[in-house]
Short mmCIF file of C-alpha atoms in Angstrom, two decimals:
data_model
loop_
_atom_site.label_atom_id
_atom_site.label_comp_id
_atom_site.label_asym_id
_atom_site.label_seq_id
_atom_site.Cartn_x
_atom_site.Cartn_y
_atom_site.Cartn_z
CA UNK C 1392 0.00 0.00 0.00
CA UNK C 1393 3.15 2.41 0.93
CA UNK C 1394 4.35 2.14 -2.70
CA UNK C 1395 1.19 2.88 -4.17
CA UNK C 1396 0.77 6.01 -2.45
CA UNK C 1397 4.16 6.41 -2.94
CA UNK C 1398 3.38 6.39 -7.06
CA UNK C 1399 0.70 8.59 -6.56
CA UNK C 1400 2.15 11.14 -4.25
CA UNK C 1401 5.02 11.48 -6.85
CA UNK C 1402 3.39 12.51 -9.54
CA UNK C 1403 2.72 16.30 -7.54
CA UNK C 1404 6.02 16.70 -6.59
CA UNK C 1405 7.91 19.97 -5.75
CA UNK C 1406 10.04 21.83 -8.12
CA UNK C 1407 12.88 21.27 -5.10
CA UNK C 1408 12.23 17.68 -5.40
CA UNK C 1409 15.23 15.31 -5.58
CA UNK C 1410 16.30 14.52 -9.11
CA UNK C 1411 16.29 10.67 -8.87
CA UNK C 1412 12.35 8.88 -8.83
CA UNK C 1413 10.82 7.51 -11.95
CA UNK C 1414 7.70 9.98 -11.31
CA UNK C 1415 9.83 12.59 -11.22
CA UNK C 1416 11.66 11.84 -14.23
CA UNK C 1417 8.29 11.33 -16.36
CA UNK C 1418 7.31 14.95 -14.95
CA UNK C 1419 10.49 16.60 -15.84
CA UNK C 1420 10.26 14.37 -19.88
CA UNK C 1421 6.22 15.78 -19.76
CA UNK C 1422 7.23 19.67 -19.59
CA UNK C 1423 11.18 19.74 -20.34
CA UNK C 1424 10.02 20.30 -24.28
CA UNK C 1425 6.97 21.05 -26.07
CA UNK C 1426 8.07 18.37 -28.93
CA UNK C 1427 7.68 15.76 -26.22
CA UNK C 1428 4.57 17.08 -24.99
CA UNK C 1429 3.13 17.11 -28.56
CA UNK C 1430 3.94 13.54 -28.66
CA UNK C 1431 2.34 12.09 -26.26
CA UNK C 1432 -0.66 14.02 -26.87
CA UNK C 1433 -0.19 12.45 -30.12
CA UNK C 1434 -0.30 9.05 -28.35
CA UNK C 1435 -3.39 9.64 -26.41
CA UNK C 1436 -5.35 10.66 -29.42
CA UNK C 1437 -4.06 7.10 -30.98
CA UNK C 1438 -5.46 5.38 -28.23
CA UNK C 1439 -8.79 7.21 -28.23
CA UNK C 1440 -9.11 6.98 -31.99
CA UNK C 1441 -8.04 3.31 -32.35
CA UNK C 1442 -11.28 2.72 -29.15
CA UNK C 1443 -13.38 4.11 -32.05
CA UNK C 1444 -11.56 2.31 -35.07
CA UNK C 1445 -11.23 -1.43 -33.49
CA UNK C 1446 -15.04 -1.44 -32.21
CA UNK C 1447 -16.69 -0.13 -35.46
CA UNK C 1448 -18.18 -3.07 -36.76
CA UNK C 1449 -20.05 -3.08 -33.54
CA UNK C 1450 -20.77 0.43 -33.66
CA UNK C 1451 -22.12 0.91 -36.95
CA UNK C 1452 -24.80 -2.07 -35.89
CA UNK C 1453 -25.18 -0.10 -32.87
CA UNK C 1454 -25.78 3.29 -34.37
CA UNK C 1455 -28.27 1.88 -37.25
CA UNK C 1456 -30.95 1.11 -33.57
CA UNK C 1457 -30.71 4.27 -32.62
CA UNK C 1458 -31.97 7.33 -33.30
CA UNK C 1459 -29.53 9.77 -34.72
CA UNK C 1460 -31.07 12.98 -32.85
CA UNK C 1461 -31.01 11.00 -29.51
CA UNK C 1462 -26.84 10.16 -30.53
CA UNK C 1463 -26.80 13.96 -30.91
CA UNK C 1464 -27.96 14.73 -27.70
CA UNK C 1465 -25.91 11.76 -25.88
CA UNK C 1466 -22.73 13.70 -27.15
CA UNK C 1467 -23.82 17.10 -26.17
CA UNK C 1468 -25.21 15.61 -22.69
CA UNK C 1469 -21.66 13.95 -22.23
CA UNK C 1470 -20.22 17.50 -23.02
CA UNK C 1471 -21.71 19.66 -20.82
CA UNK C 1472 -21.06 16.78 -17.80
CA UNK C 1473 -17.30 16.97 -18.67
CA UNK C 1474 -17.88 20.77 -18.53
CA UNK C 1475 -18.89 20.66 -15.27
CA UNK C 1476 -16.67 18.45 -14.22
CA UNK C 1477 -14.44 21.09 -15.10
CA UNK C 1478 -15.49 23.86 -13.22
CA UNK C 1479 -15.28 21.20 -10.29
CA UNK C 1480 -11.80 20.70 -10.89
CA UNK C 1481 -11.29 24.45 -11.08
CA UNK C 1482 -13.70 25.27 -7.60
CA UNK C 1483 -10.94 22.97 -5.90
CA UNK C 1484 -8.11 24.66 -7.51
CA UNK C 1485 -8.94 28.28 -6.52
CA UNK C 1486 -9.80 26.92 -3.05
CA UNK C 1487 -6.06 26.15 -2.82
CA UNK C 1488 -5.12 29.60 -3.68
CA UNK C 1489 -4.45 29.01 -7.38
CA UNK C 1490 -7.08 30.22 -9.48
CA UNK C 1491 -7.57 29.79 -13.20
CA UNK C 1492 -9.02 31.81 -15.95
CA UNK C 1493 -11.50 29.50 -17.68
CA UNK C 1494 -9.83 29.54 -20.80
CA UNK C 1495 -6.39 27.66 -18.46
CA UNK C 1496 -8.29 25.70 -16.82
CA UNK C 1497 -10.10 24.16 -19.85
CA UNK C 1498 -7.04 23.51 -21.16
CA UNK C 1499 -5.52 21.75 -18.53
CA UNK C 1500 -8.20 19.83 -17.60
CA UNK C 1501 -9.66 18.53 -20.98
CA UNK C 1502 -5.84 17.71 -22.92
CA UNK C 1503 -4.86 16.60 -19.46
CA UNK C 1504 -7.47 13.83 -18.94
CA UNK C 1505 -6.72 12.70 -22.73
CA UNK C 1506 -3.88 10.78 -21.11
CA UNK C 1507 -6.35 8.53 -19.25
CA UNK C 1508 -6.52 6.65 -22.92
CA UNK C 1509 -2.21 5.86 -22.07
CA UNK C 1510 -2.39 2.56 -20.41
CA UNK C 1511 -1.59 2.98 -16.60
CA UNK C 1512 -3.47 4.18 -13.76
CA UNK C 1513 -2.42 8.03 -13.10
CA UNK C 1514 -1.12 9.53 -16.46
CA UNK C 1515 -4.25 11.93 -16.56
CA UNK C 1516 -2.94 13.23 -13.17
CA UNK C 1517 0.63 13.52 -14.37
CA UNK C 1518 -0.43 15.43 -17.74
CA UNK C 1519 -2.78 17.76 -15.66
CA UNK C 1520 0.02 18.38 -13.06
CA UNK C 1521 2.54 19.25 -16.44
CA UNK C 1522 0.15 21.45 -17.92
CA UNK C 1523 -0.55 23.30 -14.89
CA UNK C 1524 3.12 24.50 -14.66
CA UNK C 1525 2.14 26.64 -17.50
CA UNK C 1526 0.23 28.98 -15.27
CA UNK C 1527 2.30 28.66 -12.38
CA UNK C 1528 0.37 26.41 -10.14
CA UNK C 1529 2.32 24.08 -7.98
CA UNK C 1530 2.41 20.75 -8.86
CA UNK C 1531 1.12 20.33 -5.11
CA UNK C 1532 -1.64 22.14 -5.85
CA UNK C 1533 -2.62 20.71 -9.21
CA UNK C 1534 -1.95 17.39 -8.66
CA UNK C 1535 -4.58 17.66 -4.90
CA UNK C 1536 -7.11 19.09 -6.98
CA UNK C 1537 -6.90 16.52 -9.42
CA UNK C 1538 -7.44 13.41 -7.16
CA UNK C 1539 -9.79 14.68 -4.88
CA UNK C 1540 -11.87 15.76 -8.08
CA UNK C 1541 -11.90 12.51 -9.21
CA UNK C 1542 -12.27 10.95 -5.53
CA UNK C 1543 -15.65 13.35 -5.57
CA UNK C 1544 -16.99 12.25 -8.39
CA UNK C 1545 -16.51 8.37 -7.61
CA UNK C 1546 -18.45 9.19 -4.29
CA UNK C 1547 -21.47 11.53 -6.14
CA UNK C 1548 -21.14 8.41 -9.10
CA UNK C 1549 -21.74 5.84 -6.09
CA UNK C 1550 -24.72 8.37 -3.96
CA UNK C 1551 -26.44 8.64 -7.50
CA UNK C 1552 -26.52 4.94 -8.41
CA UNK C 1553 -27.41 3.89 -4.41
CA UNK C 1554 -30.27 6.42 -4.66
CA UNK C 1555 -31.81 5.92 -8.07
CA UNK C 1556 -31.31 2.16 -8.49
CA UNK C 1557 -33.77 0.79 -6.08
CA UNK C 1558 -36.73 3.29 -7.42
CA UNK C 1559 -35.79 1.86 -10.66
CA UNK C 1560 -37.38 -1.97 -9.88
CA UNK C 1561 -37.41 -4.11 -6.71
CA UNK C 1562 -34.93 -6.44 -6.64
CA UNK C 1563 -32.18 -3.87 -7.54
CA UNK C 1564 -31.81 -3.67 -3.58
CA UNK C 1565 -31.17 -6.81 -2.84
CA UNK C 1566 -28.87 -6.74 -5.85
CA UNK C 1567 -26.86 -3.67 -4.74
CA UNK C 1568 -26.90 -3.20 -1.15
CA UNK C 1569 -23.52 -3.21 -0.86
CA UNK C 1570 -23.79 0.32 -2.58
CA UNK C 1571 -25.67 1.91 0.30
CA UNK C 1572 -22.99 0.21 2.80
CA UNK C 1573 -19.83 2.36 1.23
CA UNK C 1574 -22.18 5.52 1.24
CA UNK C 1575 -21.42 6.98 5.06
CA UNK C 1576 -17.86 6.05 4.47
CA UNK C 1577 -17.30 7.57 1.16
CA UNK C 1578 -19.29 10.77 2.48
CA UNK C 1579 -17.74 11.16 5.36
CA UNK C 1580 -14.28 11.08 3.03
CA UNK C 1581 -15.59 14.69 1.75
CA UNK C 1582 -15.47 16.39 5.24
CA UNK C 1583 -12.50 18.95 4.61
CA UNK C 1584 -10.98 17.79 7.78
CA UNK C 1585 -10.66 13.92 6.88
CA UNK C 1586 -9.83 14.84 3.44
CA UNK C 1587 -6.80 16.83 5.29
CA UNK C 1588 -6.10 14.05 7.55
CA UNK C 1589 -6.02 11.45 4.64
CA UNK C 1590 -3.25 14.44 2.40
CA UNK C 1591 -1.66 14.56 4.97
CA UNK C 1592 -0.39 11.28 5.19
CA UNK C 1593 0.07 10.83 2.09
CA UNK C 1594 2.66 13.76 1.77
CA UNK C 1595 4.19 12.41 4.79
CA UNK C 1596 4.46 9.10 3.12
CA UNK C 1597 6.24 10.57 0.09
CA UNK C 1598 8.30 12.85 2.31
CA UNK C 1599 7.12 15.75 1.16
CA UNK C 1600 5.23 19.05 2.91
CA UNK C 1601 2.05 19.66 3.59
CA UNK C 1602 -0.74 21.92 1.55
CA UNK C 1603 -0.01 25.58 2.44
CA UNK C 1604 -3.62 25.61 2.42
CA UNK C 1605 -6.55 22.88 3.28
CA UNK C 1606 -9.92 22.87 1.42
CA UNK C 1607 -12.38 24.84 2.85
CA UNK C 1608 -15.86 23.16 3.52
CA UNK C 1609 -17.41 26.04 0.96
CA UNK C 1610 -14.94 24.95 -1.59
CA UNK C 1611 -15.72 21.37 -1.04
CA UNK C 1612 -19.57 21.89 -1.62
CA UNK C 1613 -19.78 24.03 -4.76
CA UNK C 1614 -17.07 21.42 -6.82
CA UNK C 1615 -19.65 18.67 -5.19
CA UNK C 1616 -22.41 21.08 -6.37
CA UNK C 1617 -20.52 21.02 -9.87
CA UNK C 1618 -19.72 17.16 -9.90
CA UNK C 1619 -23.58 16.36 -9.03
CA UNK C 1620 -24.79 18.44 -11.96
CA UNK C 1621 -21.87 16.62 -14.16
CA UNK C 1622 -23.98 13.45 -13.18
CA UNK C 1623 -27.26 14.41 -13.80
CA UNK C 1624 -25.52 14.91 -17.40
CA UNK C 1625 -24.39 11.63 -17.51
CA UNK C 1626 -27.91 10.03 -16.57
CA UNK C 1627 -29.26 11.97 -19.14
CA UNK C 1628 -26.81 10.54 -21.99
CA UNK C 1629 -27.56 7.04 -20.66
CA UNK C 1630 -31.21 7.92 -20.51
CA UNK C 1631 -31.69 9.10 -24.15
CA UNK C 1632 -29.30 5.97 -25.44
CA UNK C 1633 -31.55 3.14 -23.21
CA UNK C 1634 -35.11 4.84 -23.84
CA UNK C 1635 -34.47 4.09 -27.49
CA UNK C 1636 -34.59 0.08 -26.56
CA UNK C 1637 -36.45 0.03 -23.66
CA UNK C 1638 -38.79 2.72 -24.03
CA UNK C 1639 -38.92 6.14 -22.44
CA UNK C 1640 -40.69 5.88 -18.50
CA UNK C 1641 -39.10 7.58 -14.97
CA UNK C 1642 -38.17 3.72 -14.26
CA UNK C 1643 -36.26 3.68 -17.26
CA UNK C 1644 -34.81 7.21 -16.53
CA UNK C 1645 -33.57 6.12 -12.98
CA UNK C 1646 -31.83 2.92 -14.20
CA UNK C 1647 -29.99 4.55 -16.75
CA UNK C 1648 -28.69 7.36 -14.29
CA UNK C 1649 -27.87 4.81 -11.56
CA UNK C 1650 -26.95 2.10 -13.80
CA UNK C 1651 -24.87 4.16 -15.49
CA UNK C 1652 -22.95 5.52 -12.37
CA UNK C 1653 -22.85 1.71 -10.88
CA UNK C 1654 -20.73 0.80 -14.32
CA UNK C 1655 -18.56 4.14 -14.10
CA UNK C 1656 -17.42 3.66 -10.81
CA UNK C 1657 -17.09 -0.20 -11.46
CA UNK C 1658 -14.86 0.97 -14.29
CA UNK C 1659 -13.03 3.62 -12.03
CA UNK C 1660 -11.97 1.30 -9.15
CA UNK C 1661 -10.42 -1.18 -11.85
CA UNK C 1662 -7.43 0.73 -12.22
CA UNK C 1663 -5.55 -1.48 -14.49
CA UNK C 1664 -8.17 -1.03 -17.67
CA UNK C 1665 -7.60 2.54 -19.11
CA UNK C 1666 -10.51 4.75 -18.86
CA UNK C 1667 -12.16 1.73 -17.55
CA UNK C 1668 -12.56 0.09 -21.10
CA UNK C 1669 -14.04 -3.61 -20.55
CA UNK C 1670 -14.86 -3.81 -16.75
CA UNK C 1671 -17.50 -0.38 -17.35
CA UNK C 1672 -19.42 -2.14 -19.74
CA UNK C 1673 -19.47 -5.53 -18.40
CA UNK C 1674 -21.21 -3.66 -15.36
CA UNK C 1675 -23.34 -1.48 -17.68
CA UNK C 1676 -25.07 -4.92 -19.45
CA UNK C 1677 -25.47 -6.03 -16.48
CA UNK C 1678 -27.49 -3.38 -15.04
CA UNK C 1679 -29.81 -3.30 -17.54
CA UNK C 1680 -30.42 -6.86 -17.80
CA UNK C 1681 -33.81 -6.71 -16.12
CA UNK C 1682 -35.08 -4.16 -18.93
CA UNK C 1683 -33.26 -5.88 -22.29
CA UNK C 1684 -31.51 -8.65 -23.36
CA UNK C 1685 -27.67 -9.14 -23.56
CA UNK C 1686 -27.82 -7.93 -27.30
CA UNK C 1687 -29.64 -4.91 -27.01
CA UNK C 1688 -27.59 -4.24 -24.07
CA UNK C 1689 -24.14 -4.69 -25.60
CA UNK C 1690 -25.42 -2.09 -28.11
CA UNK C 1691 -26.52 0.52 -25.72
CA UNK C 1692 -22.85 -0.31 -23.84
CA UNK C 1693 -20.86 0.23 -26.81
CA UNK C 1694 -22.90 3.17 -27.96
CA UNK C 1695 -21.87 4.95 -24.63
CA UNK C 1696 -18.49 4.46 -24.54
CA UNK C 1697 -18.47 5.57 -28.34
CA UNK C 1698 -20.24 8.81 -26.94
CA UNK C 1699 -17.92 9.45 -24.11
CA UNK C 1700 -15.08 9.11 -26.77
CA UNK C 1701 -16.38 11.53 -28.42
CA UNK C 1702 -17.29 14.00 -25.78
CA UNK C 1703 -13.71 13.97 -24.69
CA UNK C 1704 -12.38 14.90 -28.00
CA UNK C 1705 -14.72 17.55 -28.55
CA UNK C 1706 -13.51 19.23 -25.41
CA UNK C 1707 -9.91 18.17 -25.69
CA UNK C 1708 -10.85 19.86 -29.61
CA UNK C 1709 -12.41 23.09 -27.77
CA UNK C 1710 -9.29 23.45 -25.11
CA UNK C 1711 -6.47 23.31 -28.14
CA UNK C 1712 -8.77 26.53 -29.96
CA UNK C 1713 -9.45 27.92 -26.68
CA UNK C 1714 -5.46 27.83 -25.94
CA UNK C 1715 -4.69 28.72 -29.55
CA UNK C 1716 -6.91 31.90 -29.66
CA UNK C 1717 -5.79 33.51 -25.36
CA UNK C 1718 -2.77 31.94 -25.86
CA UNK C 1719 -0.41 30.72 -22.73
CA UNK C 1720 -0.94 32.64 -19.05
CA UNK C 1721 2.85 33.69 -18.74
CA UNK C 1722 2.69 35.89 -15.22
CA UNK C 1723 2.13 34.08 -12.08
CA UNK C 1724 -0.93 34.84 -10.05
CA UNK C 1725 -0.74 36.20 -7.06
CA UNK C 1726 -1.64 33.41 -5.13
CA UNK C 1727 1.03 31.79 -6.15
CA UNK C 1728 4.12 34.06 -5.60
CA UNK C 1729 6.74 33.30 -2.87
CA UNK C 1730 6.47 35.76 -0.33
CA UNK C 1731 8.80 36.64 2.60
CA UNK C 1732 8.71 38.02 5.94
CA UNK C 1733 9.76 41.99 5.64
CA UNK C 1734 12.44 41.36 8.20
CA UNK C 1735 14.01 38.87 6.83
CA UNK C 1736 17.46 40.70 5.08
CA UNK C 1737 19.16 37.45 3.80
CA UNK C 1738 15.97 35.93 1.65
CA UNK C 1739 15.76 39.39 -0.19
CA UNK C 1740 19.38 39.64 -0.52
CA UNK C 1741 19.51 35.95 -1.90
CA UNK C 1742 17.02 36.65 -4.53
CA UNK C 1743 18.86 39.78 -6.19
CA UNK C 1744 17.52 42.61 -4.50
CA UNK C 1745 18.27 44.61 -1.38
CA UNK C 1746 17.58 43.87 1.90
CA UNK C 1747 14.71 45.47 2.78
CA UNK C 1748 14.48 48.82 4.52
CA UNK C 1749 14.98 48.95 8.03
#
């Protein structure tokens, strides 16, 4: 468990951080040259693109039983979840003292997550933390902001599919009860104290400082404010896919939401599939087995992930024009300056000025 956190912690750390670590060495290769950083970017679109290319034949049947209007709204559902998602990501940030413009922080966060395409478990975190450094946020800070977004929306993913799936048809309670079991825990991981208790050791087991700053409880509830909407997105993507098989009805509408959820999460927590590819839609057919057979199922499955492909191209597609036409922040904010004590003669001297007056 220690060298798991270890691999995790790694990926956020410090400029002062000691040149030796194969994190740190993959964080210094991700932002030492933008050739390199154009490559791999180049490699995540591969892996998304050859998701689309390798499933076709299946897609193509897929598309031809649903309606094209309802495939249109799936995408731009999808969209707008990722978008806020987003602004989650970017409450969290600016809670830590490093806030960014919208036009940054759709950069980083869209070409970032790209990366979760790479095979292995935290490149999206390690591309987010290397595009950060652009606007001067510290790789601390970035890389926090990062996991406990994606810690909140596992826990909003796993409230929506515990609430929704047992108003969807009986038995889904005896089916999922386990869900409503991690509920209390995985709440009371949100409390801005635990979540600084839990940091906190992890920065102590990677021998590195704490946050400057701890989430506030006001910054934790507007990115879970964000990461809820996000979902009710998502249920609505899964909703118009599903209602074209199984009809359109509030039962259906709940077990697509909470089905849909189950299977991300399912897909989350299997770290070794990237992006979740196999295990997500295993858990999606399953879900909907009491409302359509396996075929019909594997459809709507396939058709999803197709969608979610999509979405995150369009907003990876959005970010690169957004970045092309504001182009790169190059002044530091404020929050994120170095400051030192006024009597303190020897930092000021030490960074090129004079020692301050008396």
């Amino acid at each position: 468990m220690d060298g798991a956190a270890q691999r995790t912690g790694r990926l956020m750390l410090d400029a002062d951080a000691a040149p030796g670590g194969y994190a740190g060495r993959v964080l210094r290769r991700l932002s030492a040259s933008p050739w390199t950083r154009a490559g791999l970017l180049a490699i995540a679109l591969g892996f998304a693109c050859f998701g689309l290319v390798s499933q076709w034949p299946q897609v193509r049947a897929a598309v031809g039983q649903l309606a094209v209007y309802d495939v249109v709204g799936a995408v731009l559902a999808v969209v707008a979840g990722l978008g806020c998602m987003m602004l989650a990501w970017r409450a969290l940030l600016t809670d830590l003292g490093s806030p960014l413009a919208l036009p940054a922080a759709t950069r980083v966060m869209f070409l970032g997550q790209l990366a979760k395409y790479v095979p292995g478990a935290l490149w999206a975190v390690a591309a987010q933390v290397s595009l950060a450094q652009d606007y001067q946020v510290p790789k601390r800070r970035s890389g926090t902001a990062s996991l406990v977004s994606m810690a909140i929306t596992l826990v909003v993913g796993l409230v929506m599919a515990a609430v929704t799936l047992p108003l969807a048809y009986a038995g889904a309670l005896r089916q999922y009860w386990w869900v409503l079991l991690c509920i209390p825990v995985v709440l009371a991981g949100l409390y801005p104290p635990i979540t600084k208790f839990g940091l906190d050791i992890l920065f102590r087991i990677i021998r590195r400082p704490e946050l400057e700053k701890p989430l506030s409880l006001s910054g934790m509830a507007r990115a879970v404010g964000w990461t809820a909407l996000g979902w009710v997105f998502y249920g609505l993507h899964a909703f118009l896919l599903v209602g074209d098989i199984a009809g359109r009805s509030l039962h259906i509408l709940l077990l697509s939401a909470g089905g849909y959820a189950l299977a991300w999460a399912v897909g989350f927590l299997l770290i070794p599939f990237p992006g979740g590819i196999g295990p997500r839609e295993i858990a999606l057919i399953a879900v909907l087995s009491p409302v359509m057979a396996r075929g019909p199922a594997l459809v709507i499955a396939l058709a999803s992930r197709v969608v979610m492909t999509i979405g995150d191209l369009v907003c990876a597609a959005l970010a690169a024009a957004l970045s092309r036409r504001a182009g790169r922040a190059t002044a530091p904010y404020a929050a994120d300056r170095v400051e030192f004590p006024a009597n303190n003669a020897e930092n000021a001297t030490k960074m090129g000025g004079p020692p301050p007056a008396a």
